[in-house]
Short mmCIF file of C-alpha atoms in Angstrom, two decimals:
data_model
loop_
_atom_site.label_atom_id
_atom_site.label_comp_id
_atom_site.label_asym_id
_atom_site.label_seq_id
_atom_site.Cartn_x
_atom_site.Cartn_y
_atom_site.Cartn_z
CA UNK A 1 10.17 24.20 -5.25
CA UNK A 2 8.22 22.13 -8.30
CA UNK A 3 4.80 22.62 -9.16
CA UNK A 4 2.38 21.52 -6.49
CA UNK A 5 0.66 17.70 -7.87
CA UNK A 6 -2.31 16.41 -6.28
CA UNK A 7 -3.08 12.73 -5.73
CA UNK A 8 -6.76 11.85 -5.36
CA UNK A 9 -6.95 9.24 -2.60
CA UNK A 10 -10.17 6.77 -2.54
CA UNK A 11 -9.58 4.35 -0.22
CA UNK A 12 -12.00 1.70 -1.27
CA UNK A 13 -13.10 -0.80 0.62
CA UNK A 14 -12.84 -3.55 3.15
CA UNK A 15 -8.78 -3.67 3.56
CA UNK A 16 -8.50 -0.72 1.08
CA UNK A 17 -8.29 2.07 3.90
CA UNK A 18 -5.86 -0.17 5.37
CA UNK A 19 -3.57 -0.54 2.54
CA UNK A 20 -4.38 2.73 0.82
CA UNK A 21 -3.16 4.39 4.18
CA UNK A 22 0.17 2.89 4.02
CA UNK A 23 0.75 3.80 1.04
CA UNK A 24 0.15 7.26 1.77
CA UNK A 25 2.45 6.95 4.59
CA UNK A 26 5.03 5.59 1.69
CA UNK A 27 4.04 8.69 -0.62
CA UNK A 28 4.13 11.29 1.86
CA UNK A 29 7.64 10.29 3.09
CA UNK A 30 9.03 10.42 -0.42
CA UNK A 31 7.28 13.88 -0.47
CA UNK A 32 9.18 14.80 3.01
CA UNK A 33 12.36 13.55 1.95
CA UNK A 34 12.66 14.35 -1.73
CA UNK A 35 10.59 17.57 -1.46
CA UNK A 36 8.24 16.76 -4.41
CA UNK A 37 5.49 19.24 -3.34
CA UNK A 38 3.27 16.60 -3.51
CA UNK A 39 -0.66 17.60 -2.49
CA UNK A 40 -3.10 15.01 -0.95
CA UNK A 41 -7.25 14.92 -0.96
CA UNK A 42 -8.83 11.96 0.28
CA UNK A 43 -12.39 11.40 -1.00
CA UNK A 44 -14.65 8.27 -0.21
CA UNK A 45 -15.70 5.99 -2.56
CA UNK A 46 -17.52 2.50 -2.46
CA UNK A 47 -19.37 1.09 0.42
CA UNK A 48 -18.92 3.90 2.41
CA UNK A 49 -20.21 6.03 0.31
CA UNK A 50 -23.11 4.11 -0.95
CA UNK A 51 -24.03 4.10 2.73
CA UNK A 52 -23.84 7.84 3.24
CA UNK A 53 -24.92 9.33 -0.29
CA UNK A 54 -26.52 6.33 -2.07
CA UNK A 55 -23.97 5.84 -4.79
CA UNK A 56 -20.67 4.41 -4.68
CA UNK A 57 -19.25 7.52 -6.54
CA UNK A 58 -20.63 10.58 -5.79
CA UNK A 59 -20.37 13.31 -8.77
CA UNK A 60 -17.90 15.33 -6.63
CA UNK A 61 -15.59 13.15 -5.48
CA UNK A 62 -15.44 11.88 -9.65
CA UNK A 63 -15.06 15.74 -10.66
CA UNK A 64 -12.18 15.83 -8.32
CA UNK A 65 -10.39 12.92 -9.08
CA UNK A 66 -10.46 13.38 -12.58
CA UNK A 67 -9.23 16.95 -12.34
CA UNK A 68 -6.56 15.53 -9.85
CA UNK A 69 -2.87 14.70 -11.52
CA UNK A 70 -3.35 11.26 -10.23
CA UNK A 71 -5.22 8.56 -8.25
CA UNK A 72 -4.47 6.48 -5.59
CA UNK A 73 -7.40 3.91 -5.74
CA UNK A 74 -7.91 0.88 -3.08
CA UNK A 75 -9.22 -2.09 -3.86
CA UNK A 76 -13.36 -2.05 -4.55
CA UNK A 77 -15.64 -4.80 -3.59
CA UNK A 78 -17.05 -4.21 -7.20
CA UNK A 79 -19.15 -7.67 -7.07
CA UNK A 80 -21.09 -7.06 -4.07
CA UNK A 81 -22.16 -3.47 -5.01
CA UNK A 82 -25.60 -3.17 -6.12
CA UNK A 83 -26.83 -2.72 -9.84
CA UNK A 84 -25.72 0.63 -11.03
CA UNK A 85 -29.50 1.94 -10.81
CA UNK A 86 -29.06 1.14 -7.01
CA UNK A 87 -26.00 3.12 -7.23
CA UNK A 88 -23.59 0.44 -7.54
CA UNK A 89 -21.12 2.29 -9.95
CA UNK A 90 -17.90 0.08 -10.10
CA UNK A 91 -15.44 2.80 -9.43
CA UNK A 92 -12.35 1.60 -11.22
CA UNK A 93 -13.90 0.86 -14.06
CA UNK A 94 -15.83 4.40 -14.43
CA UNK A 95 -12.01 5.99 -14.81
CA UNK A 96 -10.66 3.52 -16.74
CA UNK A 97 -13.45 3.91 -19.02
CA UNK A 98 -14.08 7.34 -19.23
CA UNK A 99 -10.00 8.66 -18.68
CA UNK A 100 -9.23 6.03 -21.15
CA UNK A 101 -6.79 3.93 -19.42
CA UNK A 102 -6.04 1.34 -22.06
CA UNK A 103 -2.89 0.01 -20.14
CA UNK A 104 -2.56 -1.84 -16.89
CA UNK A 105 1.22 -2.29 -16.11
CA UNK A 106 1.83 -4.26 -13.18
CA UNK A 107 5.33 -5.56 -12.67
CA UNK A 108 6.38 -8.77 -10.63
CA UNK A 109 9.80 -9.28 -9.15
CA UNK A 110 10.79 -12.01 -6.70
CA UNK A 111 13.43 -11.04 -3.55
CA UNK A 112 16.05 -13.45 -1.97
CA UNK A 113 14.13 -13.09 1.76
CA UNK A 114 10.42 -14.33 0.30
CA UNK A 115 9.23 -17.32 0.81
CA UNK A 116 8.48 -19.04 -2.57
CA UNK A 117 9.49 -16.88 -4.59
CA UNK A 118 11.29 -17.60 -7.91
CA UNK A 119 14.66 -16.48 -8.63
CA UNK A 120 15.34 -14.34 -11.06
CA UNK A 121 11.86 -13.22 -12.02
CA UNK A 122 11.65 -9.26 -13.05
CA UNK A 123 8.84 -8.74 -15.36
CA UNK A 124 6.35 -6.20 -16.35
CA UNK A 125 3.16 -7.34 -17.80
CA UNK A 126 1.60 -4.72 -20.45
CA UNK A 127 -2.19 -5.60 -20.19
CA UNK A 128 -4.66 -4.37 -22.77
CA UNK A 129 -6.79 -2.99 -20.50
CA UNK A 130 -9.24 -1.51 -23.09
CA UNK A 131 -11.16 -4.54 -25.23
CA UNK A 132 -10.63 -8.09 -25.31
CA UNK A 133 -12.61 -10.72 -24.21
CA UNK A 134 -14.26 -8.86 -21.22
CA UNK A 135 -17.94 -7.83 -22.38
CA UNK A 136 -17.63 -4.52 -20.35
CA UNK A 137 -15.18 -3.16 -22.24
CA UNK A 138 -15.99 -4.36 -26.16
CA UNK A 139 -19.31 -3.05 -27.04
CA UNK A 140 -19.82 0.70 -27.95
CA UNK A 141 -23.27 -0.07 -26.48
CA UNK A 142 -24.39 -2.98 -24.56
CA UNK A 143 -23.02 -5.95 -23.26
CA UNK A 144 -20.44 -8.50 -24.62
CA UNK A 145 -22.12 -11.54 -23.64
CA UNK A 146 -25.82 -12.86 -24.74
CA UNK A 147 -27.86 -16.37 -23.92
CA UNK A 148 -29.79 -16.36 -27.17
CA UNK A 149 -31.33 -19.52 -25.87
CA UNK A 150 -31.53 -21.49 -22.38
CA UNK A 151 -28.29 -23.42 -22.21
CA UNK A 152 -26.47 -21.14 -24.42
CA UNK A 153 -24.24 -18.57 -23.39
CA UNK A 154 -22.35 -16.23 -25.92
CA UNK A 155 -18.97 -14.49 -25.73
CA UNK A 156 -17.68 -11.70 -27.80
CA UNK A 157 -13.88 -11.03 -28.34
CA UNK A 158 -13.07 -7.55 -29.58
CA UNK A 159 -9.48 -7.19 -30.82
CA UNK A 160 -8.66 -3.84 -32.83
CA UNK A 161 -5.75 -2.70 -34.80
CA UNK A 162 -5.89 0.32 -32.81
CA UNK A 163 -5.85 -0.83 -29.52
CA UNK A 164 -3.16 -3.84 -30.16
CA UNK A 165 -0.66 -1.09 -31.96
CA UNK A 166 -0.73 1.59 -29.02
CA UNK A 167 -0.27 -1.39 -26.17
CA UNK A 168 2.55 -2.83 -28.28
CA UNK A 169 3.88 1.16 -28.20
CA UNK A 170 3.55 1.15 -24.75
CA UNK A 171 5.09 -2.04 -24.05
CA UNK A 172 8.34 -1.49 -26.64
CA UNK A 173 8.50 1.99 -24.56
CA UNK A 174 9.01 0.31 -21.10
CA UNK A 175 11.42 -1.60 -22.46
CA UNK A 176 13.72 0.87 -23.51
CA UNK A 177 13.74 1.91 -19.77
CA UNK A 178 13.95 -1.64 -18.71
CA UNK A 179 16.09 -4.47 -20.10
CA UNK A 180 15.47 -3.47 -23.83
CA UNK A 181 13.72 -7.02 -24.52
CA UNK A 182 9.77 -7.85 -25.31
CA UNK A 183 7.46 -10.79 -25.38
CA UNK A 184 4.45 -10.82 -27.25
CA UNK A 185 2.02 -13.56 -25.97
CA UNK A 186 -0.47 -14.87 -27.99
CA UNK A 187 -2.99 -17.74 -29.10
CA UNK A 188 -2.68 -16.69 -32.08
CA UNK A 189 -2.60 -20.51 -33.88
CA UNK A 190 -6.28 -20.85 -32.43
CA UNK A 191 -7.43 -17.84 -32.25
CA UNK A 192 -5.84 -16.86 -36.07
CA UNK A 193 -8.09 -13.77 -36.41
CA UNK A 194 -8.17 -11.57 -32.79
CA UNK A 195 -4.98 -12.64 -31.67
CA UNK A 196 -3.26 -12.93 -35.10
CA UNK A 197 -4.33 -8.84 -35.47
CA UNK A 198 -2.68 -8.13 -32.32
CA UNK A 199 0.42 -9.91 -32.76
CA UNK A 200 0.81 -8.21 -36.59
CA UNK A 201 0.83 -5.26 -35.13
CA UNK A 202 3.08 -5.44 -31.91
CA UNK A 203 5.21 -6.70 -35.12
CA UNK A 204 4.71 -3.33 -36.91
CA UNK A 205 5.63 -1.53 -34.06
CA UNK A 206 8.52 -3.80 -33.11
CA UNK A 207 10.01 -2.73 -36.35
CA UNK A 208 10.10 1.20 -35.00
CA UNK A 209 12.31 0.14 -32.06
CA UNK A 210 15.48 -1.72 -33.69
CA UNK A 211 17.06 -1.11 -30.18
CA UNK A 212 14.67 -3.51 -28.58
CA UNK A 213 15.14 -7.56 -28.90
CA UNK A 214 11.68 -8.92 -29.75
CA UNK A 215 10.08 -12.91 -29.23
CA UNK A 216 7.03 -14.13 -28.97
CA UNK A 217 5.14 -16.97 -27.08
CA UNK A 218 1.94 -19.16 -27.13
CA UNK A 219 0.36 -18.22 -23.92
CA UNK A 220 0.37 -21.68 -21.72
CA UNK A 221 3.91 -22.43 -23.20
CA UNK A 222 4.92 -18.94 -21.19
CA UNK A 223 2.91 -20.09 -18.27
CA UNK A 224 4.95 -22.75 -18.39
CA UNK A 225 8.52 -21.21 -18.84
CA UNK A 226 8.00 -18.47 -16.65
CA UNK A 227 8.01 -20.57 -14.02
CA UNK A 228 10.80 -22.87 -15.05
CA UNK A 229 13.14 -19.92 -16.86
CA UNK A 230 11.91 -16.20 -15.42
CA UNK A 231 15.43 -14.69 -15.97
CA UNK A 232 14.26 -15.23 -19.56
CA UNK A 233 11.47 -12.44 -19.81
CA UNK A 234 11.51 -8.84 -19.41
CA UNK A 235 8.31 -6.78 -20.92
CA UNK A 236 5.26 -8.91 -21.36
CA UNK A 237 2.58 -8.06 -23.75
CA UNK A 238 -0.47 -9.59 -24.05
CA UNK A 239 -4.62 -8.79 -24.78
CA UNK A 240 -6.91 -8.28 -21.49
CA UNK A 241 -7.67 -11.58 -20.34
CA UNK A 242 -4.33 -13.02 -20.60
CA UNK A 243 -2.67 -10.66 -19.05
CA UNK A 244 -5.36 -10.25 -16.20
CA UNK A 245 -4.44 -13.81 -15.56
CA UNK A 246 -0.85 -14.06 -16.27
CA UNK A 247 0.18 -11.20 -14.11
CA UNK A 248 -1.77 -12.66 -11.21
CA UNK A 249 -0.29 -15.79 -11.88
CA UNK A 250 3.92 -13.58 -12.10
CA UNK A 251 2.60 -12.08 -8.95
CA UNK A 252 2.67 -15.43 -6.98
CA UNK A 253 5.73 -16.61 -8.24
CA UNK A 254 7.11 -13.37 -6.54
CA UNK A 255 5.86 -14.45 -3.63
CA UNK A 256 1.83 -13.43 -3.34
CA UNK A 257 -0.64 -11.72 -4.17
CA UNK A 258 0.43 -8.72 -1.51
CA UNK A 259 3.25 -7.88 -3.27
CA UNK A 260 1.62 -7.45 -7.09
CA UNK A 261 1.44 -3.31 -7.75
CA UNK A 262 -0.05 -2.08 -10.78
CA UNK A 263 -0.70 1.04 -12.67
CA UNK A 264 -3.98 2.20 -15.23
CA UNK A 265 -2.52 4.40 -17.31
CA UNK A 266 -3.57 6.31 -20.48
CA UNK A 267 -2.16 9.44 -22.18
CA UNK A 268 -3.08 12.28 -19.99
CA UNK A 269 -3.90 10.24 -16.77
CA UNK A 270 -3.25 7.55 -14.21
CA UNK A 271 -4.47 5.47 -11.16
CA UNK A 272 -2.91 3.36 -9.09
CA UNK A 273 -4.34 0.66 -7.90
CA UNK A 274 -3.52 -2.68 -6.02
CA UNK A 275 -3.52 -5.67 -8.47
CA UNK A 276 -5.84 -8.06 -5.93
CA UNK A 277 -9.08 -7.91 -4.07
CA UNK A 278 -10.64 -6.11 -1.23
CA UNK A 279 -10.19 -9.22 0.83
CA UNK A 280 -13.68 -8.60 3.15
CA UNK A 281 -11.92 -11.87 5.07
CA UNK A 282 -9.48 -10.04 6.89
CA UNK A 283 -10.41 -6.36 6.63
CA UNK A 284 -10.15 -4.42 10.06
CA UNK A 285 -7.43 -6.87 11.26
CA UNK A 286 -4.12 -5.05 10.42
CA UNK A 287 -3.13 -8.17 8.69
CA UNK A 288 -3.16 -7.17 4.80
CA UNK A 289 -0.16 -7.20 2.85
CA UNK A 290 0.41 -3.05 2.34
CA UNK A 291 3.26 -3.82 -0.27
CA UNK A 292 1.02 -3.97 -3.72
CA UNK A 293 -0.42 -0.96 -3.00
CA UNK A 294 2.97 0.96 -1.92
CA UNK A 295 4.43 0.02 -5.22
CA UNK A 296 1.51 1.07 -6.72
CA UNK A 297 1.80 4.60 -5.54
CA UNK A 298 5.14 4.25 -6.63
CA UNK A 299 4.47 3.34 -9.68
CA UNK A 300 2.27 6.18 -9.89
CA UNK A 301 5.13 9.14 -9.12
CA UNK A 302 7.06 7.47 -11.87
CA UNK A 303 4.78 8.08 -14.15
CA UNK A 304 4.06 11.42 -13.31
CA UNK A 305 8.27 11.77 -13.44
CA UNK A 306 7.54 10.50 -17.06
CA UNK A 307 4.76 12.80 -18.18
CA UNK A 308 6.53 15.94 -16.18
CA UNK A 309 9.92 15.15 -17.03
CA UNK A 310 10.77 15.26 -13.35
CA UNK A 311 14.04 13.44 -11.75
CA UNK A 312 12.92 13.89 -8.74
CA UNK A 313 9.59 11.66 -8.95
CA UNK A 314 11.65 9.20 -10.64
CA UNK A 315 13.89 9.48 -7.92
CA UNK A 316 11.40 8.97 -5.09
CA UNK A 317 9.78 5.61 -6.90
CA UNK A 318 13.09 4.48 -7.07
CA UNK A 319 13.61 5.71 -2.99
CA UNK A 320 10.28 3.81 -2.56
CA UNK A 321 11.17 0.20 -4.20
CA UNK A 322 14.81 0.29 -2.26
CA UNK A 323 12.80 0.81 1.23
CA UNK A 324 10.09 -1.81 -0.03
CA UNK A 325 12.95 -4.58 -0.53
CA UNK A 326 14.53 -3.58 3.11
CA UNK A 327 11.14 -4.48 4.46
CA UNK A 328 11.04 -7.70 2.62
CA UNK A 329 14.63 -8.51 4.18
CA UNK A 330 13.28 -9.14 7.65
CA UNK A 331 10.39 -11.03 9.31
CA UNK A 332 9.74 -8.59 11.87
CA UNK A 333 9.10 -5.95 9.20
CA UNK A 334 6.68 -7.93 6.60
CA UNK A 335 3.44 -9.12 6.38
CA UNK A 336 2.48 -13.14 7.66
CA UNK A 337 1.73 -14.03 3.64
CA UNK A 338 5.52 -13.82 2.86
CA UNK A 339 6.64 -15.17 5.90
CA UNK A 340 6.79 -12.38 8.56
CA UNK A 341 4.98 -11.46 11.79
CA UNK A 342 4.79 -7.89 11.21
CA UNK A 343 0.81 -6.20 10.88
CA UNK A 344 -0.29 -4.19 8.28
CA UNK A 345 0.56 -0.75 10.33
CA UNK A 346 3.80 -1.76 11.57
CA UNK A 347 5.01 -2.97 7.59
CA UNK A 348 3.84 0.37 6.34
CA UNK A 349 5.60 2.43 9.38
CA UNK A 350 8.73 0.36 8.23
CA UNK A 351 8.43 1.04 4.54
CA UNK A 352 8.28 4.78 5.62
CA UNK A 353 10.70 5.28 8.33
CA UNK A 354 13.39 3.58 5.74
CA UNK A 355 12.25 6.13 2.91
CA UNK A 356 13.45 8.82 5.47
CA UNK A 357 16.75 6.76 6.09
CA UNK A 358 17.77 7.03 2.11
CA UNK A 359 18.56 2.96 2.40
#
């Protein structure tokens, strides 16, 4: 039997206990069938408990997670939390911060059955997930934007050597396990200083891996292309906002927003978490899409195969992805945004009973 791992669950809120219970149901499967002596501690987070202890993260339930091997996060209505001296704490952003989780991988693949969905498209986006243009993230104190005077509103872009050369890393990394090819997307003919740093160093580091094929791309040319040639792309790398935007924009041409997983990821840790909303619209309906946040837990055991050096994690995310595209094949089995009639419960109770099967 391998060493016990324990994956923090916060379910979030609004469809998050929804979606973050499926993809327990996914996880614990995988953990039946492949015994990976996987452990499981659910702790609330967000709304819920703002309600019950005044804070959206309680100092316990943040003490556990981060001493957990991984979390399973569900989407957090971040925006309509109060102001953090309310208690408002935006959860996913606490870890990412203080676990420094510099990279947000979230890969986008199209299948045959999906409505709209492109053909051909397999990519993983490799987000800075550190700096950038997003004035939570680039000050060491403060906050990245100012209105000096009415009318006026400032800005700030912070690009560093440091940052751009371990997400290039990263990115030339996945490739090797992937198709062995990267993209570096840029604005760099605008933007000659921020985005001209980053690319000269995903170039630096391009020059470590002479195994892996190397392009690059001005950023709305790709938007463009990606839609017209995605056979053409296989990792994506990009600063913060474009790749916030881009992989949003990858997930859709897989067929929605549902289906778009995504891992935070740093040295030493990792949390999984859906790439879209909490969708308030349509929580408590059994109508949300479970799929993003399956692969995300997917995502997450291959990671952990990665940092254990563990077939049998990399095993069960494979396991996980093969039941996920069964689901996709039918109607009955998936979700009404790509086509089917099947609720939230009975997609996730699909995704799991074919985990057991070993499709």
């Amino acid at each position: 039997m391998p060493a016990p791992l324990t994956i923090a669950v916060l379910p979030g809120d609004h469809i998050g206990p929804e979606i973050t219970h499926a993809a327990v149901l996914a996880l614990e499967a995988a953990n039946e069938t492949y015994g990976l002596n996987l452990r499981f501690k659910e702790h609330m987070v967000g709304h819920a408990s703002l309600k019950a202890h005044g804070t959206t993260l309680t100092d316990s339930v943040y003490k556990a997670a981060i001493e957990a091997d991984g979390i399973l996060l569900g989407p957090c209505d971040n925006g309509g939390y109060p102001a953090p001296g309310e208690g408002g704490i935006n959860v996913p952003g606490r870890f990412r911060h203080d676990l420094d989780l510099y990279a947000n991988l979230r890969p986008s693949r199209s299948h045959p059955s999906v409505p709209h969905a492109r053909p051909g498209l397999d990519v993983l986006i490799v987000r800075e997930n550190s700096e950038g243009f997003y004035p939570d993230r680039n000050m060491f104190e403060g906050y990245g934007e100012v209105m000096p005077v009415e009318g006026v509103a400032i800005s700030m872009r912070k690009i560093t050597a440091h940052a751009s050369n371990r997400i290039a890393r990263s990115a030339f990394e996945w490739a090797r396990r992937r198709r062995k090819h990267v993209t570096i997307v840029t604005k760099k003919h605008i933007f000659r200083m921020t985005d001209g740093l980053f690319y000269n160093e995903c170039v630096k580091v391009a020059a470590e891996y002479p195994d892996v094929q190397w392009t690059s791309s001005i950023v709305d040319a790709f938007n463009a292309d990606v839609y017209m040639t995605p056979d053409r792309y296989d990792v994506v790398v990009m600063t913060n906002l474009f790749g916030d935007i881009i992989s949003n924009l990858c997930s859709a041409l897989a067929g929605g927003l549902g289906l778009g997983g995504g891992v935070n990821a740093g040295v030493n840790h990792a949390m999984a978490n859906a790439s879209h909303g909490s969708a308030p619209d349509i929580a408590g309906q059994d109508k949300a899409n479970p799929i993003s946040m399956v692969t995300s837990g997917a995502m997450l055991l291959g990671w952990l195969g990665q940092k254990h050096g563990r077939e049998d994690l990399l095993e069960a995310e494979k396991a996980i992805e093969r039941a996920v595209d069964r689901v996709l094949e039918s109607p009955e089995t998936r979700t009404v945004d790509v086509g089917g009639n099947a609720s939230c419960s009975r997609s996730a109770a699909a995704i799991a009973d074919a985990i057991r099967q070993k499709v």
